[in-house]
Short mmCIF file of C-alpha atoms in Angstrom, two decimals:
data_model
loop_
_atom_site.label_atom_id
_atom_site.label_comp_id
_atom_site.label_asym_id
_atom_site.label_seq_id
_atom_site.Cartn_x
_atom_site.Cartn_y
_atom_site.Cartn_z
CA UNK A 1 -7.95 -4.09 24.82
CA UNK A 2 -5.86 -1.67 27.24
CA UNK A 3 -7.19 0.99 28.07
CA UNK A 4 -4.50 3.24 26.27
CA UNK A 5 -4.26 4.09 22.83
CA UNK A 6 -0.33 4.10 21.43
CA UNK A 7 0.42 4.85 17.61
CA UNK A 8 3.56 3.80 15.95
CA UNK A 9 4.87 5.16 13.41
CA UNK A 10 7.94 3.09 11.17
CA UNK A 11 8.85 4.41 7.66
CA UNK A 12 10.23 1.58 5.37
CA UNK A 13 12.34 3.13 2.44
CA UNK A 14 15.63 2.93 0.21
CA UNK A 15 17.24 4.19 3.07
CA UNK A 16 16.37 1.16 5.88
CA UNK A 17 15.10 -1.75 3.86
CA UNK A 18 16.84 -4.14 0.71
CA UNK A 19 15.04 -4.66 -2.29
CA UNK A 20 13.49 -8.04 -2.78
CA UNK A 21 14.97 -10.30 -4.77
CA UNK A 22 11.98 -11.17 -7.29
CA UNK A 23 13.75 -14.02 -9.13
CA UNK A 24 15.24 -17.33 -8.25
CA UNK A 25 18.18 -17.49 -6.66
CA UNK A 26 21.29 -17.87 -8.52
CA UNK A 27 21.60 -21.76 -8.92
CA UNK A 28 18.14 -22.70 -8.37
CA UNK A 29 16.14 -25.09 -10.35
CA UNK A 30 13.10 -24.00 -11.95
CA UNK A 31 9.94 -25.82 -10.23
CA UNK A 32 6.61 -26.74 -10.11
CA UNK A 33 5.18 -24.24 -7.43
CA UNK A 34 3.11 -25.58 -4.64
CA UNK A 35 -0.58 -25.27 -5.11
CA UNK A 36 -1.24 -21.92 -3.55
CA UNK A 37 2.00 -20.60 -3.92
CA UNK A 38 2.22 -17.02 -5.67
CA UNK A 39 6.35 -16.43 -5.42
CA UNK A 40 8.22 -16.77 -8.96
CA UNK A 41 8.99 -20.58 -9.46
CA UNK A 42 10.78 -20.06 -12.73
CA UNK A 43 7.68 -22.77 -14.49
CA UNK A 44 4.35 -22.20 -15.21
CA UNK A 45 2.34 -25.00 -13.56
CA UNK A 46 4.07 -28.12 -15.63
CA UNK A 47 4.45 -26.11 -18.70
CA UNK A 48 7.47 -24.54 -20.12
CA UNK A 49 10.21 -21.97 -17.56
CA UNK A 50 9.49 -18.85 -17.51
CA UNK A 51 12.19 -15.86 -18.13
CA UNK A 52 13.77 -14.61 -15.54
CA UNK A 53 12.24 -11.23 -13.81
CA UNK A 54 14.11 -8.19 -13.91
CA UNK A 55 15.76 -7.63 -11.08
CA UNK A 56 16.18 -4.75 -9.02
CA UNK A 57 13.99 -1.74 -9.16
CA UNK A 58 10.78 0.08 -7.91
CA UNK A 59 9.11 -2.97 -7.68
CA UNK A 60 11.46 -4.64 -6.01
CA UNK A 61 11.99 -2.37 -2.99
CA UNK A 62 7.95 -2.16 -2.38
CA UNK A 63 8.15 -5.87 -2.65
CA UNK A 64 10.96 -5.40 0.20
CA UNK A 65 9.37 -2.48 1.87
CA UNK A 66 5.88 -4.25 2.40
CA UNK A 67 8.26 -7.83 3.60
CA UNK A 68 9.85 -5.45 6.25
CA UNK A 69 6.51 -3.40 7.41
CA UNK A 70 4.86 -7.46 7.86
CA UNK A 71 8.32 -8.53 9.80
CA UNK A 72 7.83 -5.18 12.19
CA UNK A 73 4.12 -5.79 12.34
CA UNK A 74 4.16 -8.77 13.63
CA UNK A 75 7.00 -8.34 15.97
CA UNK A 76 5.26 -5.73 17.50
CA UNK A 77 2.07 -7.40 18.07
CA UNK A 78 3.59 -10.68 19.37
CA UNK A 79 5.30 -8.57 21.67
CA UNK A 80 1.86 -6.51 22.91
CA UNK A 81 0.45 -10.02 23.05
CA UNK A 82 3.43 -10.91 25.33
CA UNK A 83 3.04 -7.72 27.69
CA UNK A 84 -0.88 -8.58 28.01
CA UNK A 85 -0.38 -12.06 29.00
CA UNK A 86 2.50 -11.27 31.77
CA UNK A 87 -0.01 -9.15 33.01
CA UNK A 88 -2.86 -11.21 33.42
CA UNK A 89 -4.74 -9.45 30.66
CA UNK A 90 -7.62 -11.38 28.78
CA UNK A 91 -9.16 -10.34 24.98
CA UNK A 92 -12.69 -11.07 26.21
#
């Protein structure tokens, strides 16, 4: 770890991040969703399609809010991992 201690700060709001779109897209087929998979397929399993969600919303900007914070994130690290290893640094 460096020896240096940096904290970042990013705000993700209405004002710097698009709500998610929670639904299927406009002329997508409902599917069977991958085993594992926890976005809205538009079918349960093999059974019968679901409604659509609502769209838009509270829920929809956290949903877009906590995709942009995980973007940033991991930007950010990649690029402290990139700094360390020009320089020779080791996470022993």
């Amino acid at each position: 770890l460096p020896d240096t201690e940096e904290a970042v700060t990013k705000v993700f709001d209405s004002s710097n991040t698009k709500e998610a779109r929670l639904g299927l897209e406009p002329d997508a087929e409902p599917t069977k969703p991958p085993a594992g998979s926890y976005s809205y397929s538009g079918m349960h399993d093999q059974g019968p399609i679901l409604p659509e969600p609502q769209e838009g919303g509270n829920f929809a900007l956290l949903i877009g809010c906590s995709a942009a914070a995980k973007k940033f994130s991991d930007e950010y690290l990649t690029d402290i991992i990139k700094k360390q290893k020009s320089r020779g640094a080791t996470s022993e």
